[in-house]
PDB file of C-alpha atoms in Angstrom:
ATOM      1  CA  MET A   1     -16.868 -78.240-202.561  1.00  0.00           C
ATOM      2  CA  TRP A   2     -16.467 -75.576-200.394  1.00  0.00           C
ATOM      3  CA  SER A   3     -12.767 -75.600-199.146  1.00  0.00           C
ATOM      4  CA  PRO A   4     -13.209 -75.034-195.303  1.00  0.00           C
ATOM      5  CA  TYR A   5     -10.113 -72.664-195.636  1.00  0.00           C
ATOM      6  CA  ILE A   6     -11.923 -70.330-198.357  1.00  0.00           C
ATOM      7  CA  TRP A   7     -10.767 -66.343-198.096  1.00  0.00           C
ATOM      8  CA  GLY A   8      -8.072 -67.542-194.927  1.00  0.00           C
ATOM      9  CA  MET A   9     -11.501 -68.394-193.049  1.00  0.00           C
ATOM     10  CA  ALA A  10     -12.077 -70.469-190.265  1.00  0.00           C
ATOM     11  CA  PRO A  11     -14.545 -73.540-190.307  1.00  0.00           C
ATOM     12  CA  ASP A  12     -16.815 -71.252-188.063  1.00  0.00           C
ATOM     13  CA  GLU A  13     -15.909 -68.309-189.972  1.00  0.00           C
ATOM     14  CA  LEU A  14     -17.311 -69.574-192.709  1.00  0.00           C
ATOM     15  CA  ALA A  15     -20.435 -71.536-191.363  1.00  0.00           C
ATOM     16  CA  ILE A  16     -21.462 -68.270-190.120  1.00  0.00           C
ATOM     17  CA  GLN A  17     -20.234 -66.138-193.118  1.00  0.00           C
ATOM     18  CA  ASN A  18     -22.390 -68.838-195.209  1.00  0.00           C
ATOM     19  CA  PHE A  19     -25.810 -68.275-192.311  1.00  0.00           C
ATOM     20  CA  LEU A  20     -25.755 -64.435-192.161  1.00  0.00           C
ATOM     21  CA  CYS A  21     -25.776 -64.659-196.227  1.00  0.00           C
ATOM     22  CA  ALA A  22     -28.603 -66.825-196.608  1.00  0.00           C
ATOM     23  CA  HIS A  23     -30.732 -65.011-194.166  1.00  0.00           C
ATOM     24  CA  PHE A  24     -29.379 -61.574-193.973  1.00  0.00           C
ATOM     25  CA  GLY A  25     -28.305 -61.034-197.822  1.00  0.00           C
ATOM     26  CA  ALA A  26     -25.048 -60.891-198.631  1.00  0.00           C
ATOM     27  CA  GLY A  27     -24.218 -57.874-197.461  1.00  0.00           C
ATOM     28  CA  ALA A  28     -22.246 -58.811-194.417  1.00  0.00           C
ATOM     29  CA  THR A  29     -18.261 -59.031-194.545  1.00  0.00           C
ATOM     30  CA  ARG A  30     -15.687 -58.940-192.334  1.00  0.00           C
ATOM     31  CA  VAL A  31     -16.274 -62.312-190.204  1.00  0.00           C
ATOM     32  CA  ARG A  32     -14.400 -62.718-187.272  1.00  0.00           C
ATOM     33  CA  ALA A  33     -13.890 -64.830-184.117  1.00  0.00           C
ATOM     34  CA  LEU A  34     -14.383 -62.347-181.273  1.00  0.00           C
ATOM     35  CA  GLY A  35     -13.878 -65.303-178.352  1.00  0.00           C
ATOM     36  CA  ALA A  36     -15.507 -67.982-176.654  1.00  0.00           C
ATOM     37  CA  GLY A  37     -16.579 -68.363-173.060  1.00  0.00           C
ATOM     38  CA  MET A  38     -17.948 -71.201-171.701  1.00  0.00           C
ATOM     39  CA  PHE A  39     -21.932 -71.321-173.250  1.00  0.00           C
ATOM     40  CA  SER A  40     -21.677 -69.756-176.161  1.00  0.00           C
ATOM     41  CA  GLN A  41     -19.145 -68.080-179.191  1.00  0.00           C
ATOM     42  CA  ALA A  42     -18.772 -64.421-180.722  1.00  0.00           C
ATOM     43  CA  TYR A  43     -18.464 -62.989-184.180  1.00  0.00           C
ATOM     44  CA  ALA A  44     -18.012 -59.858-185.119  1.00  0.00           C
ATOM     45  CA  PHE A  45     -19.488 -58.355-188.806  1.00  0.00           C
ATOM     46  CA  ASP A  46     -19.906 -55.510-191.141  1.00  0.00           C
ATOM     47  CA  ALA A  47     -22.766 -54.732-192.543  1.00  0.00           C
ATOM     48  CA  GLU A  48     -24.185 -51.798-195.065  1.00  0.00           C
ATOM     49  CA  ASP A  49     -26.208 -50.138-191.082  1.00  0.00           C
ATOM     50  CA  GLY A  50     -23.205 -51.178-188.734  1.00  0.00           C
ATOM     51  CA  ARG A  51     -21.286 -53.298-187.194  1.00  0.00           C
ATOM     52  CA  PHE A  52     -22.692 -56.354-185.537  1.00  0.00           C
ATOM     53  CA  VAL A  53     -22.239 -59.434-183.533  1.00  0.00           C
ATOM     54  CA  ILE A  54     -23.758 -63.377-184.213  1.00  0.00           C
ATOM     55  CA  ARG A  55     -23.225 -65.423-180.301  1.00  0.00           C
ATOM     56  CA  LEU A  56     -23.702 -68.745-180.729  1.00  0.00           C
ATOM     57  CA  ASN A  57     -24.952 -70.895-177.901  1.00  0.00           C
ATOM     58  CA  ALA A  58     -26.671 -73.773-177.075  1.00  0.00           C
ATOM     59  CA  PHE A  59     -29.331 -72.282-174.501  1.00  0.00           C
ATOM     60  CA  GLU A  60     -31.663 -70.145-176.840  1.00  0.00           C
ATOM     61  CA  GLU A  61     -33.433 -68.125-173.513  1.00  0.00           C
ATOM     62  CA  ASP A  62     -30.166 -66.613-172.579  1.00  0.00           C
ATOM     63  CA  PHE A  63     -30.273 -64.597-175.929  1.00  0.00           C
ATOM     64  CA  ARG A  64     -34.086 -64.534-175.239  1.00  0.00           C
ATOM     65  CA  LYS A  65     -33.526 -62.681-171.484  1.00  0.00           C
ATOM     66  CA  ASP A  66     -30.639 -59.983-173.831  1.00  0.00           C
ATOM     67  CA  GLU A  67     -34.056 -59.442-175.971  1.00  0.00           C
ATOM     68  CA  PHE A  68     -35.944 -58.444-173.297  1.00  0.00           C
ATOM     69  CA  ALA A  69     -33.465 -56.611-171.127  1.00  0.00           C
ATOM     70  CA  PHE A  70     -32.886 -54.998-174.643  1.00  0.00           C
ATOM     71  CA  ALA A  71     -36.345 -54.024-175.013  1.00  0.00           C
ATOM     72  CA  HIS A  72     -37.667 -53.026-171.357  1.00  0.00           C
ATOM     73  CA  PHE A  73     -33.837 -51.157-169.484  1.00  0.00           C
ATOM     74  CA  ALA A  74     -31.950 -49.744-172.187  1.00  0.00           C
ATOM     75  CA  ALA A  75     -31.382 -46.292-171.572  1.00  0.00           C
ATOM     76  CA  PRO A  76     -28.555 -43.643-171.869  1.00  0.00           C
ATOM     77  CA  GLY A  77     -27.628 -44.329-168.591  1.00  0.00           C
ATOM     78  CA  LEU A  78     -28.034 -47.905-169.290  1.00  0.00           C
ATOM     79  CA  PRO A  79     -26.274 -49.045-172.535  1.00  0.00           C
ATOM     80  CA  ILE A  80     -27.687 -52.828-173.961  1.00  0.00           C
ATOM     81  CA  SER A  81     -26.849 -53.295-177.833  1.00  0.00           C
ATOM     82  CA  ARG A  82     -29.667 -53.703-179.694  1.00  0.00           C
ATOM     83  CA  VAL A  83     -31.019 -56.637-180.467  1.00  0.00           C
ATOM     84  CA  VAL A  84     -31.388 -57.333-184.243  1.00  0.00           C
ATOM     85  CA  GLY A  85     -32.723 -61.212-184.199  1.00  0.00           C
ATOM     86  CA  VAL A  86     -32.719 -63.915-181.959  1.00  0.00           C
ATOM     87  CA  GLY A  87     -33.792 -68.066-183.279  1.00  0.00           C
ATOM     88  CA  ARG A  88     -32.413 -71.045-184.545  1.00  0.00           C
ATOM     89  CA  PHE A  89     -28.576 -71.736-185.930  1.00  0.00           C
ATOM     90  CA  ASP A  90     -28.889 -75.404-186.006  1.00  0.00           C
ATOM     91  CA  GLU A  91     -30.546 -78.064-184.336  1.00  0.00           C
ATOM     92  CA  THR A  92     -27.773 -78.056-181.387  1.00  0.00           C
ATOM     93  CA  ARG A  93     -27.211 -74.064-181.158  1.00  0.00           C
ATOM     94  CA  ALA A  94     -29.274 -70.641-181.249  1.00  0.00           C
ATOM     95  CA  TYR A  95     -28.574 -66.975-182.494  1.00  0.00           C
ATOM     96  CA  CYS A  96     -28.501 -64.274-181.241  1.00  0.00           C
ATOM     97  CA  ILE A  97     -27.493 -61.189-183.389  1.00  0.00           C
ATOM     98  CA  THR A  98     -27.245 -57.375-181.939  1.00  0.00           C
ATOM     99  CA  GLN A  99     -25.429 -54.363-182.872  1.00  0.00           C
ATOM    100  CA  ARG A 100     -21.732 -54.402-181.740  1.00  0.00           C
ATOM    101  CA  CYS A 101     -20.795 -51.125-179.381  1.00  0.00           C
ATOM    102  CA  GLU A 102     -17.888 -49.166-179.979  1.00  0.00           C
ATOM    103  CA  GLY A 103     -14.873 -49.925-177.227  1.00  0.00           C
ATOM    104  CA  ALA A 104     -13.359 -52.991-175.681  1.00  0.00           C
ATOM    105  CA  PRO A 105     -14.176 -54.779-172.393  1.00  0.00           C
ATOM    106  CA  PRO A 106     -12.227 -52.535-169.316  1.00  0.00           C
ATOM    107  CA  ALA A 107      -8.642 -53.989-167.861  1.00  0.00           C
ATOM    108  CA  LYS A 108      -8.707 -54.450-164.512  1.00  0.00           C
ATOM    109  CA  GLN A 109      -5.356 -51.672-164.023  1.00  0.00           C
ATOM    110  CA  THR A 110      -7.597 -49.690-166.259  1.00  0.00           C
ATOM    111  CA  ALA A 111     -11.414 -49.848-166.089  1.00  0.00           C
ATOM    112  CA  PRO A 112     -13.062 -47.222-165.254  1.00  0.00           C
ATOM    113  CA  VAL A 113     -14.046 -47.609-161.773  1.00  0.00           C
ATOM    114  CA  SER A 114     -16.997 -44.878-161.501  1.00  0.00           C
ATOM    115  CA  ALA A 115     -18.633 -45.294-164.944  1.00  0.00           C
ATOM    116  CA  ILE A 116     -19.010 -48.467-164.246  1.00  0.00           C
ATOM    117  CA  LEU A 117     -20.311 -48.392-160.721  1.00  0.00           C
ATOM    118  CA  ALA A 118     -22.825 -45.976-162.434  1.00  0.00           C
ATOM    119  CA  ALA A 119     -24.144 -48.680-164.829  1.00  0.00           C
ATOM    120  CA  LEU A 120     -24.728 -51.185-162.211  1.00  0.00           C
ATOM    121  CA  GLU A 121     -26.051 -48.208-159.955  1.00  0.00           C
ATOM    122  CA  ALA A 122     -28.935 -47.891-163.154  1.00  0.00           C
ATOM    123  CA  ILE A 123     -29.611 -51.513-163.062  1.00  0.00           C
ATOM    124  CA  HIS A 124     -30.883 -51.423-159.958  1.00  0.00           C
ATOM    125  CA  ALA A 125     -32.234 -48.177-159.729  1.00  0.00           C
ATOM    126  CA  ILE A 126     -35.235 -50.373-162.112  1.00  0.00           C
ATOM    127  CA  ASP A 127     -37.905 -51.038-160.798  1.00  0.00           C
ATOM    128  CA  ALA A 128     -39.069 -54.444-159.776  1.00  0.00           C
ATOM    129  CA  ALA A 129     -42.114 -54.332-158.355  1.00  0.00           C
ATOM    130  CA  PRO A 130     -43.918 -55.429-161.762  1.00  0.00           C
ATOM    131  CA  PHE A 131     -41.747 -58.698-161.672  1.00  0.00           C
ATOM    132  CA  ALA A 132     -43.148 -61.795-160.080  1.00  0.00           C
ATOM    133  CA  GLY A 133     -40.645 -64.355-158.184  1.00  0.00           C
ATOM    134  CA  TRP A 134     -37.232 -64.294-157.140  1.00  0.00           C
ATOM    135  CA  GLY A 135     -33.802 -65.558-157.950  1.00  0.00           C
ATOM    136  CA  LEU A 136     -32.944 -66.840-161.403  1.00  0.00           C
ATOM    137  CA  THR A 137     -35.649 -65.242-163.921  1.00  0.00           C
ATOM    138  CA  ARG A 138     -36.972 -67.012-166.943  1.00  0.00           C
ATOM    139  CA  ALA A 139     -37.417 -64.340-170.146  1.00  0.00           C
ATOM    140  CA  ASP A 140     -40.161 -62.790-169.499  1.00  0.00           C
ATOM    141  CA  GLY A 141     -38.399 -61.349-166.407  1.00  0.00           C
ATOM    142  CA  ALA A 142     -39.841 -63.150-163.595  1.00  0.00           C
ATOM    143  CA  GLY A 143     -38.234 -65.199-161.408  1.00  0.00           C
ATOM    144  CA  ARG A 144     -38.243 -69.003-160.840  1.00  0.00           C
ATOM    145  CA  PHE A 145     -38.372 -69.369-157.443  1.00  0.00           C
ATOM    146  CA  PRO A 146     -40.426 -68.209-154.071  1.00  0.00           C
ATOM    147  CA  SER A 147     -37.870 -66.425-151.683  1.00  0.00           C
ATOM    148  CA  TRP A 148     -34.885 -64.947-152.494  1.00  0.00           C
ATOM    149  CA  ALA A 149     -33.485 -66.999-149.981  1.00  0.00           C
ATOM    150  CA  HIS A 150     -34.999 -70.334-151.746  1.00  0.00           C
ATOM    151  CA  TYR A 151     -32.547 -69.515-154.709  1.00  0.00           C
ATOM    152  CA  ILE A 152     -29.737 -68.741-152.952  1.00  0.00           C
ATOM    153  CA  LEU A 153     -29.661 -72.119-150.527  1.00  0.00           C
ATOM    154  CA  SER A 154     -30.753 -73.896-154.032  1.00  0.00           C
ATOM    155  CA  LEU A 155     -27.358 -72.947-155.564  1.00  0.00           C
ATOM    156  CA  PHE A 156     -29.769 -73.457-158.524  1.00  0.00           C
ATOM    157  CA  ASN A 157     -27.733 -73.715-161.896  1.00  0.00           C
ATOM    158  CA  GLN A 158     -30.248 -74.400-164.925  1.00  0.00           C
ATOM    159  CA  LYS A 159     -26.813 -75.412-167.661  1.00  0.00           C
ATOM    160  CA  PHE A 160     -25.774 -78.523-165.570  1.00  0.00           C
ATOM    161  CA  GLU A 161     -27.220 -81.382-163.953  1.00  0.00           C
ATOM    162  CA  MET A 162     -26.931 -81.072-159.683  1.00  0.00           C
ATOM    163  CA  ASN A 163     -26.138 -84.724-159.739  1.00  0.00           C
ATOM    164  CA  TRP A 164     -24.339 -84.857-155.965  1.00  0.00           C
ATOM    165  CA  PRO A 165     -22.487 -88.061-156.031  1.00  0.00           C
ATOM    166  CA  ARG A 166     -20.758 -87.425-158.854  1.00  0.00           C
ATOM    167  CA  ILE A 167     -19.969 -84.144-158.090  1.00  0.00           C
ATOM    168  CA  CYS A 168     -18.526 -85.124-154.413  1.00  0.00           C
ATOM    169  CA  ALA A 169     -16.735 -87.739-156.038  1.00  0.00           C
ATOM    170  CA  ALA A 170     -14.222 -85.931-157.762  1.00  0.00           C
ATOM    171  CA  PRO A 171     -11.082 -86.902-156.370  1.00  0.00           C
ATOM    172  CA  PHE A 172     -10.508 -83.167-155.170  1.00  0.00           C
ATOM    173  CA  TRP A 173     -13.513 -81.855-154.191  1.00  0.00           C
ATOM    174  CA  ASP A 174     -13.206 -80.906-149.815  1.00  0.00           C
ATOM    175  CA  ALA A 175     -16.252 -82.124-148.480  1.00  0.00           C
ATOM    176  CA  ARG A 176     -14.846 -79.863-145.555  1.00  0.00           C
ATOM    177  CA  LEU A 177     -14.459 -76.621-146.961  1.00  0.00           C
ATOM    178  CA  PHE A 178     -18.223 -76.744-148.923  1.00  0.00           C
ATOM    179  CA  ASN A 179     -19.539 -77.799-145.220  1.00  0.00           C
ATOM    180  CA  ALA A 180     -18.318 -74.685-144.385  1.00  0.00           C
ATOM    181  CA  CYS A 181     -19.535 -72.275-146.972  1.00  0.00           C
ATOM    182  CA  TYR A 182     -22.657 -73.380-147.003  1.00  0.00           C
ATOM    183  CA  GLU A 183     -23.416 -72.992-143.258  1.00  0.00           C
ATOM    184  CA  THR A 184     -21.863 -69.628-143.062  1.00  0.00           C
ATOM    185  CA  MET A 185     -23.355 -68.402-146.257  1.00  0.00           C
ATOM    186  CA  ARG A 186     -27.060 -69.695-144.871  1.00  0.00           C
ATOM    187  CA  LYS A 187     -26.580 -67.655-141.392  1.00  0.00           C
ATOM    188  CA  LEU A 188     -24.976 -64.728-143.427  1.00  0.00           C
ATOM    189  CA  LEU A 189     -28.105 -65.029-144.698  1.00  0.00           C
ATOM    190  CA  ASP A 190     -30.247 -63.965-142.556  1.00  0.00           C
ATOM    191  CA  PHE A 191     -28.742 -60.061-142.596  1.00  0.00           C
ATOM    192  CA  ALA A 192     -30.481 -59.906-146.504  1.00  0.00           C
ATOM    193  CA  PRO A 193     -32.704 -57.476-146.949  1.00  0.00           C
ATOM    194  CA  ALA A 194     -36.725 -58.057-147.660  1.00  0.00           C
ATOM    195  CA  GLN A 195     -36.164 -55.682-150.611  1.00  0.00           C
ATOM    196  CA  LYS A 196     -35.821 -56.882-154.348  1.00  0.00           C
ATOM    197  CA  TRP A 197     -33.783 -55.316-157.146  1.00  0.00           C
ATOM    198  CA  VAL A 198     -33.348 -56.006-160.738  1.00  0.00           C
ATOM    199  CA  LEU A 199     -30.347 -57.941-161.106  1.00  0.00           C
ATOM    200  CA  HIS A 200     -27.922 -58.211-163.630  1.00  0.00           C
ATOM    201  CA  GLY A 201     -26.326 -61.783-161.966  1.00  0.00           C
ATOM    202  CA  ASP A 202     -22.622 -61.987-164.395  1.00  0.00           C
ATOM    203  CA  PHE A 203     -21.951 -58.620-163.567  1.00  0.00           C
ATOM    204  CA  GLY A 204     -18.014 -58.281-164.632  1.00  0.00           C
ATOM    205  CA  LEU A 205     -15.421 -57.028-166.604  1.00  0.00           C
ATOM    206  CA  ALA A 206     -16.062 -59.421-169.269  1.00  0.00           C
ATOM    207  CA  ASN A 207     -19.731 -57.973-169.830  1.00  0.00           C
ATOM    208  CA  LEU A 208     -18.663 -54.524-169.858  1.00  0.00           C
ATOM    209  CA  ILE A 209     -17.596 -52.695-173.138  1.00  0.00           C
ATOM    210  CA  ALA A 210     -16.278 -49.284-172.122  1.00  0.00           C
ATOM    211  CA  LYS A 211     -14.436 -46.792-174.622  1.00  0.00           C
ATOM    212  CA  ASN A 212     -12.743 -43.475-173.353  1.00  0.00           C
ATOM    213  CA  GLY A 213     -13.403 -44.039-169.575  1.00  0.00           C
ATOM    214  CA  GLN A 214     -17.221 -44.570-170.687  1.00  0.00           C
ATOM    215  CA  VAL A 215     -19.296 -47.931-170.451  1.00  0.00           C
ATOM    216  CA  THR A 216     -20.599 -47.721-173.789  1.00  0.00           C
ATOM    217  CA  GLY A 217     -22.314 -51.517-173.261  1.00  0.00           C
ATOM    218  CA  VAL A 218     -23.253 -54.068-170.711  1.00  0.00           C
ATOM    219  CA  LEU A 219     -23.384 -57.271-171.874  1.00  0.00           C
ATOM    220  CA  ASP A 220     -25.130 -60.650-171.120  1.00  0.00           C
ATOM    221  CA  TRP A 221     -28.271 -60.694-169.288  1.00  0.00           C
ATOM    222  CA  ALA A 222     -28.302 -64.820-169.305  1.00  0.00           C
ATOM    223  CA  GLU A 223     -27.993 -64.364-165.532  1.00  0.00           C
ATOM    224  CA  MET A 224     -30.544 -61.926-164.962  1.00  0.00           C
ATOM    225  CA  ARG A 225     -32.083 -62.437-161.365  1.00  0.00           C
ATOM    226  CA  LEU A 226     -34.184 -61.193-158.699  1.00  0.00           C
ATOM    227  CA  GLY A 227     -32.924 -60.211-155.442  1.00  0.00           C
ATOM    228  CA  ASP A 228     -30.431 -58.528-153.239  1.00  0.00           C
ATOM    229  CA  CYS A 229     -28.536 -56.015-155.202  1.00  0.00           C
ATOM    230  CA  VAL A 230     -25.626 -56.242-152.998  1.00  0.00           C
ATOM    231  CA  ALA A 231     -24.801 -59.990-154.951  1.00  0.00           C
ATOM    232  CA  ASP A 232     -24.234 -58.213-157.769  1.00  0.00           C
ATOM    233  CA  VAL A 233     -21.723 -56.346-156.018  1.00  0.00           C
ATOM    234  CA  ALA A 234     -19.827 -58.837-154.549  1.00  0.00           C
ATOM    235  CA  TYR A 235     -20.130 -61.010-158.161  1.00  0.00           C
ATOM    236  CA  LEU A 236     -17.953 -57.922-159.211  1.00  0.00           C
ATOM    237  CA  ASP A 237     -15.824 -57.821-156.498  1.00  0.00           C
ATOM    238  CA  TYR A 238     -14.700 -61.535-156.819  1.00  0.00           C
ATOM    239  CA  TRP A 239     -13.540 -61.925-159.489  1.00  0.00           C
ATOM    240  CA  ASP A 240     -11.812 -58.151-159.688  1.00  0.00           C
ATOM    241  CA  GLU A 241     -10.517 -57.209-156.631  1.00  0.00           C
ATOM    242  CA  THR A 242      -7.871 -55.118-157.780  1.00  0.00           C
ATOM    243  CA  PRO A 243     -10.465 -52.116-158.327  1.00  0.00           C
ATOM    244  CA  GLN A 244     -11.830 -52.806-155.074  1.00  0.00           C
ATOM    245  CA  PHE A 245     -14.866 -52.421-156.434  1.00  0.00           C
ATOM    246  CA  ALA A 246     -17.026 -53.744-153.631  1.00  0.00           C
ATOM    247  CA  ALA A 247     -15.727 -50.608-151.482  1.00  0.00           C
ATOM    248  CA  ARG A 248     -15.694 -47.892-154.152  1.00  0.00           C
ATOM    249  CA  TRP A 249     -19.636 -49.168-154.550  1.00  0.00           C
ATOM    250  CA  LEU A 250     -19.938 -48.406-150.689  1.00  0.00           C
ATOM    251  CA  GLU A 251     -18.275 -45.431-150.433  1.00  0.00           C
ATOM    252  CA  ARG A 252     -20.426 -43.700-153.424  1.00  0.00           C
ATOM    253  CA  LYS A 253     -23.747 -44.894-151.167  1.00  0.00           C
ATOM    254  CA  ARG A 254     -22.566 -43.406-148.615  1.00  0.00           C
ATOM    255  CA  GLU A 255     -21.362 -40.083-150.786  1.00  0.00           C
ATOM    256  CA  GLN A 256     -25.245 -40.146-152.021  1.00  0.00           C
ATOM    257  CA  GLY A 257     -26.430 -40.392-147.905  1.00  0.00           C
ATOM    258  CA  GLN A 258     -27.678 -43.957-148.153  1.00  0.00           C
ATOM    259  CA  THR A 259     -26.817 -46.391-146.208  1.00  0.00           C
ATOM    260  CA  VAL A 260     -26.331 -49.873-146.774  1.00  0.00           C
ATOM    261  CA  PRO A 261     -27.812 -52.232-143.237  1.00  0.00           C
ATOM    262  CA  HIS A 262     -25.290 -55.646-143.104  1.00  0.00           C
ATOM    263  CA  PHE A 263     -23.478 -54.765-146.257  1.00  0.00           C
ATOM    264  CA  ALA A 264     -20.292 -56.480-145.094  1.00  0.00           C
ATOM    265  CA  GLN A 265     -22.073 -59.943-144.141  1.00  0.00           C
ATOM    266  CA  ARG A 266     -24.500 -59.818-147.337  1.00  0.00           C
ATOM    267  CA  LEU A 267     -21.200 -59.235-149.307  1.00  0.00           C
ATOM    268  CA  ARG A 268     -19.532 -61.934-148.421  1.00  0.00           C
ATOM    269  CA  CYS A 269     -22.796 -64.603-148.239  1.00  0.00           C
ATOM    270  CA  TYR A 270     -22.941 -64.011-151.758  1.00  0.00           C
ATOM    271  CA  LYS A 271     -19.225 -64.318-152.114  1.00  0.00           C
ATOM    272  CA  LEU A 272     -19.809 -67.193-150.578  1.00  0.00           C
ATOM    273  CA  ASN A 273     -22.350 -68.138-152.824  1.00  0.00           C
ATOM    274  CA  THR A 274     -20.630 -67.130-156.202  1.00  0.00           C
ATOM    275  CA  ALA A 275     -17.351 -70.175-154.482  1.00  0.00           C
ATOM    276  CA  LEU A 276     -19.742 -72.788-153.915  1.00  0.00           C
ATOM    277  CA  GLY A 277     -21.612 -72.268-157.703  1.00  0.00           C
ATOM    278  CA  GLY A 278     -18.089 -72.513-158.951  1.00  0.00           C
ATOM    279  CA  MET A 279     -16.546 -75.430-157.160  1.00  0.00           C
ATOM    280  CA  ILE A 280     -19.313 -76.859-158.104  1.00  0.00           C
ATOM    281  CA  ILE A 281     -18.892 -76.558-161.499  1.00  0.00           C
ATOM    282  CA  ALA A 282     -15.277 -77.476-161.794  1.00  0.00           C
ATOM    283  CA  SER A 283     -15.767 -80.591-160.310  1.00  0.00           C
ATOM    284  CA  ILE A 284     -18.643 -81.566-162.846  1.00  0.00           C
ATOM    285  CA  LEU A 285     -16.252 -80.270-165.641  1.00  0.00           C
ATOM    286  CA  ASN A 286     -13.735 -82.212-163.650  1.00  0.00           C
ATOM    287  CA  ASP A 287     -11.500 -78.829-163.438  1.00  0.00           C
ATOM    288  CA  GLU A 288      -9.120 -78.853-160.256  1.00  0.00           C
ATOM    289  CA  ALA A 289      -7.074 -76.444-161.566  1.00  0.00           C
ATOM    290  CA  GLU A 290     -11.035 -73.631-161.682  1.00  0.00           C
ATOM    291  CA  TYR A 291     -12.021 -75.654-158.639  1.00  0.00           C
ATOM    292  CA  ALA A 292      -8.737 -74.656-156.643  1.00  0.00           C
ATOM    293  CA  GLN A 293      -9.267 -70.747-157.312  1.00  0.00           C
ATOM    294  CA  ASP A 294     -12.530 -70.936-156.197  1.00  0.00           C
ATOM    295  CA  ALA A 295     -11.254 -72.529-153.257  1.00  0.00           C
ATOM    296  CA  ALA A 296      -8.872 -70.317-152.340  1.00  0.00           C
ATOM    297  CA  ARG A 297     -11.366 -67.636-152.735  1.00  0.00           C
ATOM    298  CA  ALA A 298     -14.097 -69.460-150.315  1.00  0.00           C
ATOM    299  CA  GLU A 299     -10.995 -70.306-147.243  1.00  0.00           C
ATOM    300  CA  LYS A 300     -10.691 -65.898-147.723  1.00  0.00           C
ATOM    301  CA  VAL A 301     -14.463 -65.728-147.447  1.00  0.00           C
ATOM    302  CA  LEU A 302     -14.846 -67.595-144.825  1.00  0.00           C
ATOM    303  CA  ALA A 303     -11.066 -66.153-142.535  1.00  0.00           C
ATOM    304  CA  GLN A 304     -12.810 -62.257-143.110  1.00  0.00           C
ATOM    305  CA  VAL A 305     -16.329 -64.076-140.865  1.00  0.00           C
TER     306      VAL A 305
END
């Protein structure tokens, strides 16, 4: 009987080691946990032909979107991890193996802002015309909604059941704040342009790899969307205001001779959308601390309108 701590490995690391050996040969070594998010766990491992990462997730479509992004968008100015394989790990989880990018997620204080914004611009330079629909995409790049407004106003999240009686029943749920945010977001949405861009949807420091002041990897395309490019800027600025990403992004546009009509209104609209989504998830998970953070950010945005 195998010991769960053979070679000093935790049970999950041993399961990963056995899986890799069974499916990809005995050359996989040095399996170690990298970290975990809300939906996935990541492990690094070495092989004869390089360094790789295997991620586990209950939602296989997330990994199929990584596969799609690498196949269609990877370019010198937009480094996306090469996807080696996607499939089933066990009955409840899928796996995705990608080549590991050199570097590490940047810290707020030392983030290479110019390089990060250049990578974001590379995403927004992708031609969105071939992709039908709007909002959150499927694995084939097509949006799930008939319009950007439909998507934003739906507060859709494919990973959570929107049981509104349960959401509103959380003891910390603030109906006044939710209604104020939603109504303000709805009005600000009128400033959104008709143009459609490809969006990353989850473009934050946690999904970037950098080394020597350069972005070496743009990770996790599970939230890829079709809509207003300012939504990506708002998301980046919502979580990481310290480097002033939104202000720097707008400054770059002006230096490039471009105008961004109604930038302030669009930015606030999508920050409210992010806050509302976060408040809903926190309520579903009964996470009062996370709810308080999103509520505080929402109040801050409302004060600026």
